[in-house]
mmCIF file of C-alpha atoms in Angstrom:
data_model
loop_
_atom_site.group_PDB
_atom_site.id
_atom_site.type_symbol
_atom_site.label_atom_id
_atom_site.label_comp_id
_atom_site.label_asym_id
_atom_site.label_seq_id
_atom_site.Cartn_x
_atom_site.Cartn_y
_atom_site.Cartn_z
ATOM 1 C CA UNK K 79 -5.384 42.936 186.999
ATOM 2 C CA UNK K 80 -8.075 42.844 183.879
ATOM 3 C CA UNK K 81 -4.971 42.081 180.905
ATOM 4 C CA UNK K 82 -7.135 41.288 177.761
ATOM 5 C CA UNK K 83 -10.496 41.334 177.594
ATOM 6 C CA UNK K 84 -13.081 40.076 175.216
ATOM 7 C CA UNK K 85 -16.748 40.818 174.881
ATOM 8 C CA UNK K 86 -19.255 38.590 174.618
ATOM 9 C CA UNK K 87 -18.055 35.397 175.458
ATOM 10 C CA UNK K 88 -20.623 33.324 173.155
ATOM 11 C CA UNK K 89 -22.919 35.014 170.579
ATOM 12 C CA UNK K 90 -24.733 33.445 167.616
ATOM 13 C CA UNK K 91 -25.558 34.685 164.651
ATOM 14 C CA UNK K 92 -27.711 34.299 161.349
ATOM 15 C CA UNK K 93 -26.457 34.824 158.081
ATOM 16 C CA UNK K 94 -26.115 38.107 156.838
ATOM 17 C CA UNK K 95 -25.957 39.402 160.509
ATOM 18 C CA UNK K 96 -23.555 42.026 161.461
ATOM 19 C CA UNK K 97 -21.827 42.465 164.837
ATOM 20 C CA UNK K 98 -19.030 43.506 166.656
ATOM 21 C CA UNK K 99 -16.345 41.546 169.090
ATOM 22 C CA UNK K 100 -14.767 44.015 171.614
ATOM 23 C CA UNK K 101 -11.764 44.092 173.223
ATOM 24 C CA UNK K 102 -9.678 46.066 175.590
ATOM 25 C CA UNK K 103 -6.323 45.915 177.018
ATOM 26 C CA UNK K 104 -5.216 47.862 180.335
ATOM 27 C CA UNK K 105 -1.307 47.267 179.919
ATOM 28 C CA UNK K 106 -0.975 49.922 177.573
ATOM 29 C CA UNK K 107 0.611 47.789 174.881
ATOM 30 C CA UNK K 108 1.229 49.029 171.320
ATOM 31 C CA UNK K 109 0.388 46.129 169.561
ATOM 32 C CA UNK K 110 -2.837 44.388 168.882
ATOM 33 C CA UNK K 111 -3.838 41.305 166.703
ATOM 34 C CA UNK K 112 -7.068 39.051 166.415
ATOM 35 C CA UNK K 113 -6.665 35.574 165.925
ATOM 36 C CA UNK K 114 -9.101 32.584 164.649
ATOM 37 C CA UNK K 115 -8.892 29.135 165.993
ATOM 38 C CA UNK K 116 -10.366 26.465 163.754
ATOM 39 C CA UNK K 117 -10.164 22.973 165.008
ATOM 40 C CA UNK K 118 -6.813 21.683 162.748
ATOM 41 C CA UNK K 119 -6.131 24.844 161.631
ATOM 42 C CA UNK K 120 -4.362 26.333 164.571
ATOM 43 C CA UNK K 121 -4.479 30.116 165.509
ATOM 44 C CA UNK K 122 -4.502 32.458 162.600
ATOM 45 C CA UNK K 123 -3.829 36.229 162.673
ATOM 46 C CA UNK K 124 -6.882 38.054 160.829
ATOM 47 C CA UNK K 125 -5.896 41.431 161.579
ATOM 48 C CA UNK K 126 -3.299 43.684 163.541
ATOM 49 C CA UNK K 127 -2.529 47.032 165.128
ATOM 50 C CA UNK K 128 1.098 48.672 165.577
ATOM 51 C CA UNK K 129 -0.469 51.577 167.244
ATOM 52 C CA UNK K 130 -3.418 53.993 167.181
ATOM 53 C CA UNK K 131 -4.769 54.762 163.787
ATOM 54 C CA UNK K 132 -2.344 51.802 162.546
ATOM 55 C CA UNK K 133 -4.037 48.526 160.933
ATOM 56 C CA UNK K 134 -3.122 45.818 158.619
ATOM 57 C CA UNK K 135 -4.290 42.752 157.283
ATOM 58 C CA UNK K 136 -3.303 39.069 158.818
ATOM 59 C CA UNK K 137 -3.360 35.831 157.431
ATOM 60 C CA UNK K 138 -7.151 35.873 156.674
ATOM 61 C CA UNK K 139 -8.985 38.705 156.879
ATOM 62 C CA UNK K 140 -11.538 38.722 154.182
ATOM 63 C CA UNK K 141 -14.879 39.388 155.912
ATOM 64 C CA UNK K 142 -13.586 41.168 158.620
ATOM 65 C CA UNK K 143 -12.979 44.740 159.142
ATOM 66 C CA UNK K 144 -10.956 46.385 162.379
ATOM 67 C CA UNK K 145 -9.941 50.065 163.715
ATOM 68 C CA UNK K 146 -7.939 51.346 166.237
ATOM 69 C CA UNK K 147 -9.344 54.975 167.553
ATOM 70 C CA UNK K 148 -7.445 53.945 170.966
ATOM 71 C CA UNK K 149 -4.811 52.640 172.550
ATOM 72 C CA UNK K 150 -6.337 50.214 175.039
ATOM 73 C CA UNK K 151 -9.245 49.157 172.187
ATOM 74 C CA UNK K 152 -9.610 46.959 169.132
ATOM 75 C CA UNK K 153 -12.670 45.833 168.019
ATOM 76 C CA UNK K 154 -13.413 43.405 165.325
ATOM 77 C CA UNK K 155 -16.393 43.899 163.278
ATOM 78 C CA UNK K 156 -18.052 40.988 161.375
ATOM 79 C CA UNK K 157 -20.493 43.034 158.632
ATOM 80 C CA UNK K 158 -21.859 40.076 157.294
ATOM 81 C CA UNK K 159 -21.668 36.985 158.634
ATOM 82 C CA UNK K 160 -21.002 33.648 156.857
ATOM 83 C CA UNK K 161 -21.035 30.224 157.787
ATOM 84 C CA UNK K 162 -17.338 29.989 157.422
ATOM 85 C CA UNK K 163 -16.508 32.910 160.068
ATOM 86 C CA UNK K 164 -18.345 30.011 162.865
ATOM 87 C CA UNK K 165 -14.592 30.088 164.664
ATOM 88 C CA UNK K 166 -13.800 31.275 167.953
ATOM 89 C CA UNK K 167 -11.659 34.551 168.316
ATOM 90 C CA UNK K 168 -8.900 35.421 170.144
ATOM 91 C CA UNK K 169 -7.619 38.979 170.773
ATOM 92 C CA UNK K 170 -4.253 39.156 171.844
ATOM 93 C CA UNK K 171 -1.269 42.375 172.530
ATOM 94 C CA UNK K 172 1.779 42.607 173.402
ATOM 95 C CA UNK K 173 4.420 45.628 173.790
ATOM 96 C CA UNK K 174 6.665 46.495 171.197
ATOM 97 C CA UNK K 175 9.769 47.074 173.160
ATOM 98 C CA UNK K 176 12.831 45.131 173.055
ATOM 99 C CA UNK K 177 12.600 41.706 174.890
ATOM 100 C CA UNK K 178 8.696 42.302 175.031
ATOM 101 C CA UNK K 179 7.603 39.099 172.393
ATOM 102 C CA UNK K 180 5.407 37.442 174.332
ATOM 103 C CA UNK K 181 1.338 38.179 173.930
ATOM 104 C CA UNK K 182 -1.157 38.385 176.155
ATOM 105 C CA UNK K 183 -4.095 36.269 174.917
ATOM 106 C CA UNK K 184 -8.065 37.652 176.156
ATOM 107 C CA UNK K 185 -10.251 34.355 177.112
ATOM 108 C CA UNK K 186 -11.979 33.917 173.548
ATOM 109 C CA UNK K 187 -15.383 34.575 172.064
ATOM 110 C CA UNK K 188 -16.868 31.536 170.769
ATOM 111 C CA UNK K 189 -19.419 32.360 167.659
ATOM 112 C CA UNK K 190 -21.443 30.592 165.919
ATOM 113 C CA UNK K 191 -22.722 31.625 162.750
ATOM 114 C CA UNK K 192 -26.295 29.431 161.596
ATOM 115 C CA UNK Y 452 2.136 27.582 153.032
ATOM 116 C CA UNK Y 453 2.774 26.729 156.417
ATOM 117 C CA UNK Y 454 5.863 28.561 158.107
ATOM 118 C CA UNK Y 455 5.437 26.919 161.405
ATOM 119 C CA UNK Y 456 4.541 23.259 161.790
ATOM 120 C CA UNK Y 457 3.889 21.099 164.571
ATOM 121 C CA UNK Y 458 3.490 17.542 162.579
ATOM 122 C CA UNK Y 459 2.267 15.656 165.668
ATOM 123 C CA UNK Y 460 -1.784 16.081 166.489
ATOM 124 C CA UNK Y 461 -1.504 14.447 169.443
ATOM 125 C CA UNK Y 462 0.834 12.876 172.321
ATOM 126 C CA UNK Y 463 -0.169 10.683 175.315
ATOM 127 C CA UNK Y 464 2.197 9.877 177.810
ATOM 128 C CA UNK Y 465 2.143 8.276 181.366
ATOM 129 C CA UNK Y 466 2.802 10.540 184.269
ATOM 130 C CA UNK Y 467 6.209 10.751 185.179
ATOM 131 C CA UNK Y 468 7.711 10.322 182.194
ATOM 132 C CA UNK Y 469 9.335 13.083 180.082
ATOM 133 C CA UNK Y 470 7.065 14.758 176.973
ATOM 134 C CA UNK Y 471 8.645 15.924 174.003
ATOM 135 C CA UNK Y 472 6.638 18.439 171.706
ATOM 136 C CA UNK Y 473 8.252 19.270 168.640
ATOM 137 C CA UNK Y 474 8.233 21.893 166.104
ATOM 138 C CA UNK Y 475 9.470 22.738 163.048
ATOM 139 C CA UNK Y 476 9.632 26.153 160.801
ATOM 140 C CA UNK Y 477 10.361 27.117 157.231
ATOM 141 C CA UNK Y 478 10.988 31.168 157.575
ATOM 142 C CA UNK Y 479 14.395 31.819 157.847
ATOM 143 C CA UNK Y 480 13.757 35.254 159.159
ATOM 144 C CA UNK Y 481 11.836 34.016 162.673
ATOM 145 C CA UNK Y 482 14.395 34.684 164.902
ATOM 146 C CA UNK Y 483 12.512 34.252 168.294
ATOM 147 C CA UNK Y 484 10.096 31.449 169.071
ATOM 148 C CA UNK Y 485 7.576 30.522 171.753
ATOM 149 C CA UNK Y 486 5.782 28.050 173.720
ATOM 150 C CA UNK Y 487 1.774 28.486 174.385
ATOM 151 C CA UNK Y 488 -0.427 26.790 176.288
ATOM 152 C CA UNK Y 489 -3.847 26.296 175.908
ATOM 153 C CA UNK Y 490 -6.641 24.694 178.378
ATOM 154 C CA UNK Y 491 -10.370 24.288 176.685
ATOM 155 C CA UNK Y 492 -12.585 27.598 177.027
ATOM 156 C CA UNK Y 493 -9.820 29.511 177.937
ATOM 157 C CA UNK Y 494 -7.155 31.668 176.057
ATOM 158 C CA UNK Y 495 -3.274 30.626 174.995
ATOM 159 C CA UNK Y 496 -1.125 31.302 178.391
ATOM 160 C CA UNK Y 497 2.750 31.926 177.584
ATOM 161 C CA UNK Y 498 4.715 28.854 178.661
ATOM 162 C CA UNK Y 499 8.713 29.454 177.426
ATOM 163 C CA UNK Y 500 10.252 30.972 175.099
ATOM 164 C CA UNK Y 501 13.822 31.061 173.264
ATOM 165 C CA UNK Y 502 15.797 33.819 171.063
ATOM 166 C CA UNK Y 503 18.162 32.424 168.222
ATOM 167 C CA UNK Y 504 20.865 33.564 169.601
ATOM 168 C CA UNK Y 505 20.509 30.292 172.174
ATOM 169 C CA UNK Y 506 19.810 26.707 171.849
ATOM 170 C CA UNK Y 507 18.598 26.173 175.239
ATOM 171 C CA UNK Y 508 15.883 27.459 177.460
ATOM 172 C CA UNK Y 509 15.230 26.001 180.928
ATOM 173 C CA UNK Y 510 12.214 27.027 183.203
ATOM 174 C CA UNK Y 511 11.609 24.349 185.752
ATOM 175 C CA UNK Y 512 10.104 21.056 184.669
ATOM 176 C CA UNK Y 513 10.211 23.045 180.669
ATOM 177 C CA UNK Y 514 13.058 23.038 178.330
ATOM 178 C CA UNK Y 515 13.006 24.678 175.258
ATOM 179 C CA UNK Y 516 15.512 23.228 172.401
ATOM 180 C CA UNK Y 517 16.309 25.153 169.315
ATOM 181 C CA UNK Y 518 18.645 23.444 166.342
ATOM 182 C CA UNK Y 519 18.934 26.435 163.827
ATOM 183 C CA UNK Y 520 20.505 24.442 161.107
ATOM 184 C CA UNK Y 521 17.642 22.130 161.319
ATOM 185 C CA UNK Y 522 14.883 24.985 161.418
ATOM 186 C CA UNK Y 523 13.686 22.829 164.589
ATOM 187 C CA UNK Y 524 12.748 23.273 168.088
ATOM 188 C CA UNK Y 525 11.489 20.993 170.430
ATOM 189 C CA UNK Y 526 9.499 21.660 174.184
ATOM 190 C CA UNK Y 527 10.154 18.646 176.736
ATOM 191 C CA UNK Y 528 8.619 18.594 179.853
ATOM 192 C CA UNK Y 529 9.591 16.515 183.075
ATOM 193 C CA UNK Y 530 8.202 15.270 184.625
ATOM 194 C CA UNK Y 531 5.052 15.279 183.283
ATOM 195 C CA UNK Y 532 1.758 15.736 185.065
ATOM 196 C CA UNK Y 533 -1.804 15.152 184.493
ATOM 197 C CA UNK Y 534 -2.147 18.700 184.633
ATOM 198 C CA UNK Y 535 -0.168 19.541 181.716
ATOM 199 C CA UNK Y 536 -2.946 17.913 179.586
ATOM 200 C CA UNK Y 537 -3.466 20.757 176.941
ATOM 201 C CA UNK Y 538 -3.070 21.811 173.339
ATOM 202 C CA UNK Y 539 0.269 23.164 173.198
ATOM 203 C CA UNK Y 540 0.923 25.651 170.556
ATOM 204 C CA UNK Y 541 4.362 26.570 168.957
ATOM 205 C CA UNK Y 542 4.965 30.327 167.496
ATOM 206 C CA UNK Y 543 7.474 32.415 165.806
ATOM 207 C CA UNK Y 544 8.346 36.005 165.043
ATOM 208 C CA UNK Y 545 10.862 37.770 163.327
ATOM 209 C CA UNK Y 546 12.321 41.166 164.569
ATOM 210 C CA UNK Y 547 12.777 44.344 162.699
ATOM 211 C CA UNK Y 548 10.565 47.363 161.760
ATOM 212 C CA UNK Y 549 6.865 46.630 162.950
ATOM 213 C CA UNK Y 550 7.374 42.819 162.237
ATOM 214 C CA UNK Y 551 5.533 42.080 165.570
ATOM 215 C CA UNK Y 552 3.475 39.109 164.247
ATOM 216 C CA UNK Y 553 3.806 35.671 165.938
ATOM 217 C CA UNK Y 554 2.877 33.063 163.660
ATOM 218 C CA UNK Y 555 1.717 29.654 165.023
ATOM 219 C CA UNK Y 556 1.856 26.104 164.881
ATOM 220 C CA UNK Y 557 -1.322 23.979 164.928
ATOM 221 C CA UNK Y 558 -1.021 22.612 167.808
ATOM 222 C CA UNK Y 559 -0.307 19.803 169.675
ATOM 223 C CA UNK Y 560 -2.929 18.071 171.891
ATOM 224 C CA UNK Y 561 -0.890 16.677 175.033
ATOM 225 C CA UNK Y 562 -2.699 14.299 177.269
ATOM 226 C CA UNK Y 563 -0.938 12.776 180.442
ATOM 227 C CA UNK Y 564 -2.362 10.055 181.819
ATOM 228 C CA UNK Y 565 -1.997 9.278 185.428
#
């Protein structure tokens, strides 16, 4: 019973570095989001999926780009990291049915960017 | 500009005794509103939630309160344990269309001390 799953767990970057955070989902929910979480600034939505082929921008999503060729993927791709984007990440879906609110969060990717 | 706030940082409170975690929001338009939980290193686990349409929500030892004229809901917990020691994180979405997002609270760090 996978739910969400993020990959790597830790990574570390240098400036100007570009990478990508994975993440999958095997409940075949519609919707998809990536979230920040900043010590004092709570969990912030940088970017979300409706559906395949469906993205829009969160709260913060300068620096960050996303796609969604699948249903059960949504990667998050850093092209070049700052300083500022040292955060971890949370990838989180949830179903877009009536009554179906809650998300499912993955277990976080913690990166650090030097 | 904040739509969900959770004004306290931090709580400590002996075990036994009732917690109360409060909440507040700004959007009038959030019409469902959750409870997460979050242990260090791990992601936010779904704890209780509560649709406008109530101003109660009871799950065991958690109550969710929800005063819609105030824009205010509170989680208490009773009784506490030391294993409820986590951030606690309040969130809110409105329904309609694709408005799937949950925005959320900064968090409350609970700490129970036996």
């Amino acid at each position: 019973n996978a739910g969400v799953t993020q990959t790597p767990k830790f990574q570390v970057l240098k400036t100007g570095q570009s990478m990508t955070l994975q993440c999958a989902q095997d409940m075949n929910h519609e919707y998809m989001s990536w979230y920040r979480q900043d010590p004092g600034m709570g969990l912030r939505l940088i970017h979300y999926s409706v559906g395949a082929g469906i993205t829009d921008q969160g709260e913060v999503p300068n620096g960050y780009n996303v796609s969604r060729s699948t249903t059960e993927d949504f990667p998050l791709r850093l092209l070049s990291a700052a300083p500022s984007q040292t955060s971890v990440y949370f990838c989180a879906s949830r179903g877009t049915g009536g009554g179906n609110e809650k998300l499912f969060f993955g277990s976080g990717t913690q990166l650090s960017v030097l | 500009d904040q739509q969900v706030k959770q004004n306290s940082p931090s709580l400590s409170v002996q075990e036994g005794r009732i917690s109360i975690l409060n909440c507040d929001y700004t959007n009038s338009m959030f019409d469902y509103f959750l409870w997460y939980k979050k242990y260090p290193a791990e992601g936010p686990t779904f704890l209780i939630s509560i649709s406008s349409i109530k101003d109660k929500n009871e799950d065991g030892r958690f109550t969710v309160f929800l005063n819609k004229s105030a824009k205010h809901l509170s989680l208490h917990i009773v009784p506490s344990q030391p294993g409820d020691s986590a951030v606690y994180f309040c969130a809110a979405s409105g329904r309609g269309g694709s408005n799937y997002k949950l925005t959320f609270g900064k968090g409350t760090l609970l700490t129970v001390n036996p």
